[in-house]
């Protein structure tokens, strides 16, 4: 891995939090992701399942974590199964986790080769009443592929039909949403790498540059700073491309007088950052562009102040809608009649700002975290309002990542990344 070693104390804490919420005489199983084929002998780069990483730090394929707090043999309370390695594998594929290194990474003392899984699992299942399955129930999931986790669940239900089943997701959704200090530090590193990429662009972008050239500059800067690359598919959208919310083609030339919306950020150690900035291709905002830009920035700044312990996510977005409505009135994009006659299910401001203002961020860009109960300190959210005006050939979004504090305003992990229009113009000069 490119990233520096993470202290295994983080994963030890995470397992303790999970096991504290398990039912008596229950066992929980977590599988790594598959290596996904493309065709012939080609595969996609491996990405570890974030849940097994969160609980163990193991960042390789063919890995299984088993947690059983009430097992009779104490050495089986935590077990990590890893693929058996040897000199031949090391030569052809590179170094894999030995049993000793698996313990160093995870803090788990009991390590078995994966070939021992069926035998060991059958033995401890005779003591368990309930099995926690790690189903994907994230509110934005839309997965059609059968995963390694899915296959394990089917096999387990066939082989142990008398057991009870439970879900890991509600526990993970609660505990993963509140970050440990080590996690916030890793996310700060991801944001710092993103800052380096953005500052590189301010001296690079000019009329005539292509969106994909900007993408290449970012990737260069990210990887040279120990990131695997982008935390998510980059959006580099000049001119009217910015009015396509998930524009990812990045294949157009940037024109003099246009703005370019860049929703681009680095990952670090599997943790995401999530940045959006909208800058002038020629280094100078027009009067109208700056008016709209500053309106979006005011909404972002005021929305950030609302992210405090006790805030309800749904109510927060209503308040953000009010902030945006006021700005759109000031810009002449809405009038009072539009607001008075609006549909409560689709308020007038949605014509120009149609997405949410914030989401959890962490090991996933759209991370786990409860949304129907009050916010807590050390939750990390994006703040990303935007105004999209196709008829004026512009779309503007601004986004930072912030950590909710016990008291006061959130801490901005991206506070050092240029955001004021005047500062961006000065740096581009």
CSV table of C-alpha atoms in Angstrom, one decimal, residues 71-397:
chain,number,residue,atom,x,y,z
A,71,UNK,CA,-17.1,-18.1,22.4
A,72,UNK,CA,-15.8,-20.6,24.9
A,73,UNK,CA,-12.2,-20.6,23.6
A,74,UNK,CA,-11.1,-17.0,24.1
A,75,UNK,CA,-8.6,-17.1,21.3
A,76,UNK,CA,-11.6,-17.4,18.9
A,77,UNK,CA,-13.2,-14.1,20.0
A,78,UNK,CA,-11.5,-12.4,17.1
A,79,UNK,CA,-10.2,-14.4,14.1
A,80,UNK,CA,-8.7,-13.2,10.8
A,81,UNK,CA,-8.5,-15.6,7.9
A,82,UNK,CA,-6.0,-14.6,5.2
A,83,UNK,CA,-4.9,-16.2,2.0
A,84,UNK,CA,-1.9,-18.5,2.5
A,85,UNK,CA,1.2,-16.9,1.0
A,86,UNK,CA,4.5,-18.3,-0.1
A,87,UNK,CA,7.6,-17.4,-2.1
A,88,UNK,CA,6.0,-18.2,-5.5
A,89,UNK,CA,3.1,-15.8,-4.8
A,90,UNK,CA,5.5,-13.2,-3.6
A,91,UNK,CA,7.5,-13.4,-6.8
A,92,UNK,CA,4.4,-13.2,-9.1
A,93,UNK,CA,2.0,-11.0,-7.2
A,94,UNK,CA,4.0,-9.2,-4.5
A,95,UNK,CA,4.1,-9.5,-0.8
A,96,UNK,CA,0.9,-10.7,1.0
A,97,UNK,CA,0.1,-10.7,4.7
A,98,UNK,CA,1.9,-13.4,6.7
A,99,UNK,CA,0.3,-14.4,9.9
A,100,UNK,CA,2.7,-12.3,11.8
A,101,UNK,CA,2.1,-9.2,9.7
A,102,UNK,CA,-1.7,-9.8,9.8
A,103,UNK,CA,-1.5,-9.5,13.6
A,104,UNK,CA,0.7,-6.4,13.4
A,105,UNK,CA,-1.8,-4.7,11.0
A,106,UNK,CA,-5.0,-5.7,12.8
A,107,UNK,CA,-4.1,-6.3,16.4
A,108,UNK,CA,-5.8,-9.7,16.1
A,109,UNK,CA,-3.8,-12.5,17.7
A,110,UNK,CA,-5.6,-15.5,16.1
A,111,UNK,CA,-4.7,-15.7,12.4
A,112,UNK,CA,-5.6,-18.7,10.2
A,113,UNK,CA,-5.1,-19.4,6.5
A,114,UNK,CA,-8.3,-19.1,4.5
A,115,UNK,CA,-8.2,-22.9,3.8
A,116,UNK,CA,-9.0,-23.5,7.5
A,117,UNK,CA,-12.1,-21.4,7.4
A,118,UNK,CA,-14.8,-24.1,6.9
A,119,UNK,CA,-13.4,-26.3,9.7
A,120,UNK,CA,-12.9,-23.5,12.3
A,121,UNK,CA,-16.2,-21.8,11.4
A,122,UNK,CA,-18.2,-25.0,11.8
A,123,UNK,CA,-16.7,-25.6,15.2
A,124,UNK,CA,-17.6,-22.2,16.6
A,125,UNK,CA,-21.0,-22.0,14.9
A,126,UNK,CA,-22.0,-25.0,17.2
A,127,UNK,CA,-21.8,-22.4,20.1
A,128,UNK,CA,-23.7,-19.6,18.3
A,129,UNK,CA,-27.4,-18.8,18.2
A,130,UNK,CA,-27.3,-15.8,15.9
A,131,UNK,CA,-25.2,-14.8,12.8
A,132,UNK,CA,-24.7,-11.2,11.8
A,133,UNK,CA,-24.6,-10.9,8.0
A,134,UNK,CA,-23.0,-7.8,6.4
A,135,UNK,CA,-25.7,-6.8,3.9
A,136,UNK,CA,-25.4,-3.5,2.0
A,137,UNK,CA,-28.3,-1.3,3.2
A,138,UNK,CA,-26.8,2.1,2.5
A,139,UNK,CA,-29.5,4.5,1.5
A,140,UNK,CA,-27.8,5.2,-1.8
A,141,UNK,CA,-26.8,1.6,-2.7
A,142,UNK,CA,-27.8,0.3,-6.2
A,143,UNK,CA,-25.6,-2.8,-6.5
A,144,UNK,CA,-26.5,-5.5,-9.0
A,145,UNK,CA,-23.4,-7.6,-8.8
A,146,UNK,CA,-23.3,-10.6,-6.5
A,147,UNK,CA,-20.5,-10.0,-4.1
A,148,UNK,CA,-18.3,-12.3,-2.1
A,149,UNK,CA,-20.4,-11.3,0.9
A,150,UNK,CA,-23.6,-12.3,-0.9
A,151,UNK,CA,-22.2,-15.8,-1.7
A,152,UNK,CA,-21.1,-16.4,1.8
A,153,UNK,CA,-24.6,-15.5,3.1
A,154,UNK,CA,-26.3,-17.9,0.7
A,155,UNK,CA,-23.8,-20.7,1.7
A,156,UNK,CA,-24.2,-20.0,5.4
A,157,UNK,CA,-28.0,-20.2,5.3
A,158,UNK,CA,-27.9,-23.5,3.5
A,159,UNK,CA,-25.4,-25.1,5.9
A,160,UNK,CA,-26.8,-23.6,9.1
A,161,UNK,CA,-30.6,-23.3,8.6
A,162,UNK,CA,-31.4,-23.5,12.4
A,163,UNK,CA,-29.5,-20.4,13.3
A,164,UNK,CA,-31.1,-16.9,13.6
A,165,UNK,CA,-29.9,-14.1,11.3
A,166,UNK,CA,-29.2,-10.5,12.2
A,167,UNK,CA,-27.8,-7.4,10.3
A,168,UNK,CA,-24.4,-5.8,10.9
A,169,UNK,CA,-25.4,-2.7,9.0
A,170,UNK,CA,-27.4,-0.9,11.7
A,171,UNK,CA,-24.4,-1.3,14.1
A,172,UNK,CA,-21.9,-0.2,11.5
A,173,UNK,CA,-24.1,2.7,10.3
A,174,UNK,CA,-24.1,4.1,13.9
A,175,UNK,CA,-20.4,3.6,14.8
A,176,UNK,CA,-18.8,4.4,11.5
A,177,UNK,CA,-20.6,7.7,11.3
A,178,UNK,CA,-18.8,9.0,14.4
A,179,UNK,CA,-15.1,9.2,13.6
A,180,UNK,CA,-12.2,8.4,15.9
A,181,UNK,CA,-9.3,11.0,16.1
A,182,UNK,CA,-7.1,8.7,14.0
A,183,UNK,CA,-9.7,8.6,11.2
A,184,UNK,CA,-10.0,12.4,11.2
A,185,UNK,CA,-6.3,12.6,10.9
A,186,UNK,CA,-6.3,10.3,7.9
A,187,UNK,CA,-9.1,12.4,6.3
A,188,UNK,CA,-7.1,15.5,7.0
A,189,UNK,CA,-4.2,14.0,5.1
A,190,UNK,CA,-6.5,13.2,2.2
A,191,UNK,CA,-7.7,16.9,2.2
A,192,UNK,CA,-4.1,18.1,2.3
A,193,UNK,CA,-3.3,16.1,-0.8
A,194,UNK,CA,-6.4,17.5,-2.5
A,195,UNK,CA,-5.2,21.0,-1.6
A,196,UNK,CA,-1.9,20.3,-3.3
A,197,UNK,CA,-3.7,19.2,-6.4
A,198,UNK,CA,-6.0,22.2,-6.5
A,199,UNK,CA,-3.2,24.7,-6.0
A,200,UNK,CA,-1.3,23.0,-8.9
A,201,UNK,CA,-4.3,23.6,-11.2
A,202,UNK,CA,-4.5,27.3,-10.4
A,203,UNK,CA,-1.2,27.8,-12.3
A,204,UNK,CA,-2.1,25.4,-15.0
A,205,UNK,CA,-5.7,26.2,-16.2
A,206,UNK,CA,-6.1,28.7,-19.1
A,207,UNK,CA,-8.2,29.0,-22.2
A,208,UNK,CA,-7.7,26.1,-24.6
A,209,UNK,CA,-6.8,23.5,-22.0
A,210,UNK,CA,-8.8,20.3,-22.1
A,211,UNK,CA,-10.7,18.9,-19.2
A,212,UNK,CA,-8.8,15.6,-19.3
A,213,UNK,CA,-5.5,17.5,-19.1
A,214,UNK,CA,-6.7,18.9,-15.8
A,215,UNK,CA,-7.6,15.4,-14.7
A,216,UNK,CA,-4.1,14.3,-15.5
A,217,UNK,CA,-2.5,17.1,-13.5
A,218,UNK,CA,-4.6,16.2,-10.5
A,219,UNK,CA,-3.8,12.5,-10.7
A,220,UNK,CA,-0.1,13.2,-11.0
A,221,UNK,CA,-0.2,15.3,-7.8
A,222,UNK,CA,-2.3,12.9,-5.9
A,223,UNK,CA,-0.2,9.8,-6.6
A,224,UNK,CA,3.1,11.6,-5.9
A,225,UNK,CA,1.7,12.3,-2.4
A,226,UNK,CA,0.9,8.6,-1.6
A,227,UNK,CA,-2.7,8.5,-2.7
A,228,UNK,CA,-4.1,5.8,-4.9
A,229,UNK,CA,-5.7,8.6,-6.8
A,230,UNK,CA,-9.2,10.0,-6.9
A,231,UNK,CA,-11.6,9.2,-4.1
A,232,UNK,CA,-14.4,9.1,-6.7
A,233,UNK,CA,-14.8,9.5,-10.4
A,234,UNK,CA,-13.7,13.1,-11.1
A,235,UNK,CA,-16.1,15.7,-12.4
A,236,UNK,CA,-14.2,18.4,-14.5
A,237,UNK,CA,-17.0,20.3,-16.1
A,238,UNK,CA,-16.4,23.5,-18.1
A,239,UNK,CA,-19.2,25.8,-19.4
A,240,UNK,CA,-22.6,24.2,-19.6
A,241,UNK,CA,-21.1,20.8,-18.7
A,242,UNK,CA,-21.4,22.0,-15.1
A,243,UNK,CA,-25.2,21.8,-15.4
A,244,UNK,CA,-24.9,18.0,-15.7
A,245,UNK,CA,-24.5,17.1,-12.0
A,246,UNK,CA,-22.5,13.9,-12.6
A,247,UNK,CA,-20.7,14.9,-15.8
A,248,UNK,CA,-17.6,12.6,-15.9
A,249,UNK,CA,-16.7,12.5,-19.6
A,250,UNK,CA,-14.0,15.3,-19.1
A,251,UNK,CA,-13.4,15.5,-22.8
A,252,UNK,CA,-14.1,19.1,-23.7
A,253,UNK,CA,-11.9,22.1,-24.3
A,254,UNK,CA,-12.1,24.9,-21.8
A,255,UNK,CA,-13.1,28.2,-23.4
A,256,UNK,CA,-12.2,31.8,-22.6
A,257,UNK,CA,-15.0,33.4,-20.5
A,258,UNK,CA,-16.4,30.1,-19.1
A,259,UNK,CA,-16.3,28.8,-15.6
A,260,UNK,CA,-15.0,25.3,-14.8
A,261,UNK,CA,-16.6,23.3,-12.0
A,262,UNK,CA,-14.3,20.7,-10.5
A,263,UNK,CA,-15.7,18.1,-8.1
A,264,UNK,CA,-12.4,16.3,-7.5
A,265,UNK,CA,-10.6,15.0,-4.5
A,266,UNK,CA,-8.0,12.5,-3.3
A,267,UNK,CA,-8.3,9.4,-1.2
A,268,UNK,CA,-5.7,8.4,1.4
A,269,UNK,CA,-5.5,5.0,3.2
A,270,UNK,CA,-9.0,4.3,1.8
A,271,UNK,CA,-10.4,7.5,3.4
A,272,UNK,CA,-12.1,10.0,1.1
A,273,UNK,CA,-12.0,13.7,0.8
A,274,UNK,CA,-14.6,15.5,-1.3
A,275,UNK,CA,-13.9,19.0,-2.8
A,276,UNK,CA,-15.7,21.2,-5.3
A,277,UNK,CA,-14.4,24.5,-6.6
A,278,UNK,CA,-15.6,26.6,-9.5
A,279,UNK,CA,-13.0,28.8,-11.1
A,280,UNK,CA,-12.8,31.0,-14.2
A,281,UNK,CA,-10.9,29.5,-17.1
A,282,UNK,CA,-9.2,32.8,-18.0
A,283,UNK,CA,-8.5,33.6,-14.3
A,284,UNK,CA,-11.1,36.4,-14.0
A,285,UNK,CA,-14.8,36.1,-13.0
A,286,UNK,CA,-17.2,38.3,-14.8
A,287,UNK,CA,-19.4,40.5,-12.6
A,288,UNK,CA,-22.4,38.1,-13.0
A,289,UNK,CA,-20.2,35.0,-12.4
A,290,UNK,CA,-18.9,36.6,-9.2
A,291,UNK,CA,-22.3,37.6,-8.0
A,292,UNK,CA,-23.6,34.0,-8.3
A,293,UNK,CA,-20.3,32.6,-6.9
A,294,UNK,CA,-20.5,34.7,-3.8
A,295,UNK,CA,-24.2,33.8,-3.3
A,296,UNK,CA,-23.2,30.1,-3.3
A,297,UNK,CA,-20.4,30.8,-0.9
A,298,UNK,CA,-22.7,32.6,1.5
A,299,UNK,CA,-25.0,29.7,1.5
A,300,UNK,CA,-22.1,27.3,2.2
A,301,UNK,CA,-20.8,29.4,5.1
A,302,UNK,CA,-24.2,29.8,6.7
A,303,UNK,CA,-25.1,26.1,6.1
A,304,UNK,CA,-21.8,25.1,7.8
A,305,UNK,CA,-22.8,26.9,11.0
A,306,UNK,CA,-25.9,24.7,11.2
A,307,UNK,CA,-23.9,21.5,11.6
A,308,UNK,CA,-23.9,21.1,15.3
A,309,UNK,CA,-24.8,18.3,17.7
A,310,UNK,CA,-28.5,17.8,17.9
A,311,UNK,CA,-29.3,18.9,14.4
A,312,UNK,CA,-31.6,16.7,12.4
A,313,UNK,CA,-30.5,16.0,8.8
A,314,UNK,CA,-34.0,16.6,7.3
A,315,UNK,CA,-34.5,19.9,9.2
A,316,UNK,CA,-31.0,21.0,8.3
A,317,UNK,CA,-31.8,20.6,4.6
A,318,UNK,CA,-35.0,22.7,5.0
A,319,UNK,CA,-33.0,25.5,6.5
A,320,UNK,CA,-30.4,25.3,3.7
A,321,UNK,CA,-33.3,25.6,1.2
A,322,UNK,CA,-34.4,28.8,2.9
A,323,UNK,CA,-30.9,30.2,2.7
A,324,UNK,CA,-30.7,29.3,-1.0
A,325,UNK,CA,-34.2,30.8,-1.7
A,326,UNK,CA,-33.1,34.2,-0.2
A,327,UNK,CA,-30.0,34.2,-2.5
A,328,UNK,CA,-31.9,33.3,-5.6
A,329,UNK,CA,-34.3,36.1,-4.9
A,330,UNK,CA,-31.4,38.5,-4.6
A,331,UNK,CA,-30.0,37.2,-7.9
A,332,UNK,CA,-33.3,37.8,-9.7
A,333,UNK,CA,-33.6,34.1,-10.5
A,334,UNK,CA,-36.8,33.8,-8.4
A,335,UNK,CA,-39.4,36.3,-7.6
A,336,UNK,CA,-41.8,36.4,-4.6
A,337,UNK,CA,-44.6,34.9,-6.6
A,338,UNK,CA,-42.4,31.9,-7.4
A,339,UNK,CA,-41.9,31.3,-3.7
A,340,UNK,CA,-45.5,32.0,-2.7
A,341,UNK,CA,-46.9,29.6,-5.2
A,342,UNK,CA,-44.2,26.9,-4.8
A,343,UNK,CA,-45.0,23.2,-4.4
A,344,UNK,CA,-43.9,22.2,-0.9
A,345,UNK,CA,-42.7,18.8,-2.2
A,346,UNK,CA,-40.5,20.6,-4.8
A,347,UNK,CA,-39.7,24.1,-3.6
A,348,UNK,CA,-39.0,26.9,-6.0
A,349,UNK,CA,-35.3,27.0,-5.2
A,350,UNK,CA,-35.0,23.4,-6.6
A,351,UNK,CA,-35.1,24.8,-10.1
A,352,UNK,CA,-31.6,26.0,-9.6
A,353,UNK,CA,-30.3,23.9,-6.7
A,354,UNK,CA,-31.7,20.4,-7.1
A,355,UNK,CA,-29.4,18.2,-4.9
A,356,UNK,CA,-28.8,17.9,-1.1
A,357,UNK,CA,-26.4,20.2,0.7
A,358,UNK,CA,-24.5,17.6,2.8
A,359,UNK,CA,-23.7,13.9,3.3
A,360,UNK,CA,-21.5,11.9,5.6
A,361,UNK,CA,-18.0,11.3,4.4
A,362,UNK,CA,-15.3,8.9,5.6
A,363,UNK,CA,-14.2,5.4,4.3
A,364,UNK,CA,-16.8,6.0,1.6
A,365,UNK,CA,-17.4,9.3,-0.2
A,366,UNK,CA,-21.1,8.9,0.6
A,367,UNK,CA,-20.3,7.3,4.0
A,368,UNK,CA,-22.2,5.4,6.6
A,369,UNK,CA,-23.9,7.5,9.3
A,370,UNK,CA,-27.4,7.8,10.8
A,371,UNK,CA,-29.6,10.4,9.2
A,372,UNK,CA,-32.8,10.2,11.2
A,373,UNK,CA,-31.4,10.8,14.7
A,374,UNK,CA,-29.6,14.0,15.9
A,375,UNK,CA,-26.1,14.7,14.7
A,376,UNK,CA,-23.2,14.0,17.0
A,377,UNK,CA,-19.7,15.5,17.5
A,378,UNK,CA,-17.0,14.0,15.3
A,379,UNK,CA,-19.4,13.2,12.5
A,380,UNK,CA,-17.8,14.5,9.2
A,381,UNK,CA,-20.0,16.0,6.6
A,382,UNK,CA,-19.6,17.7,3.2
A,383,UNK,CA,-21.2,21.1,2.7
A,384,UNK,CA,-21.9,21.6,-1.0
A,385,UNK,CA,-24.5,24.1,-2.2
A,386,UNK,CA,-24.7,25.0,-5.9
A,387,UNK,CA,-26.6,27.2,-8.4
A,388,UNK,CA,-27.1,25.9,-11.9
A,389,UNK,CA,-28.2,28.2,-14.7
A,390,UNK,CA,-28.1,26.6,-18.1
A,391,UNK,CA,-29.5,29.7,-19.8
A,392,UNK,CA,-26.4,31.6,-18.5
A,393,UNK,CA,-23.9,28.9,-19.4
A,394,UNK,CA,-22.8,28.4,-15.9
A,395,UNK,CA,-23.1,26.0,-13.0
A,396,UNK,CA,-21.4,26.8,-9.7
A,397,UNK,CA,-20.8,24.5,-6.7
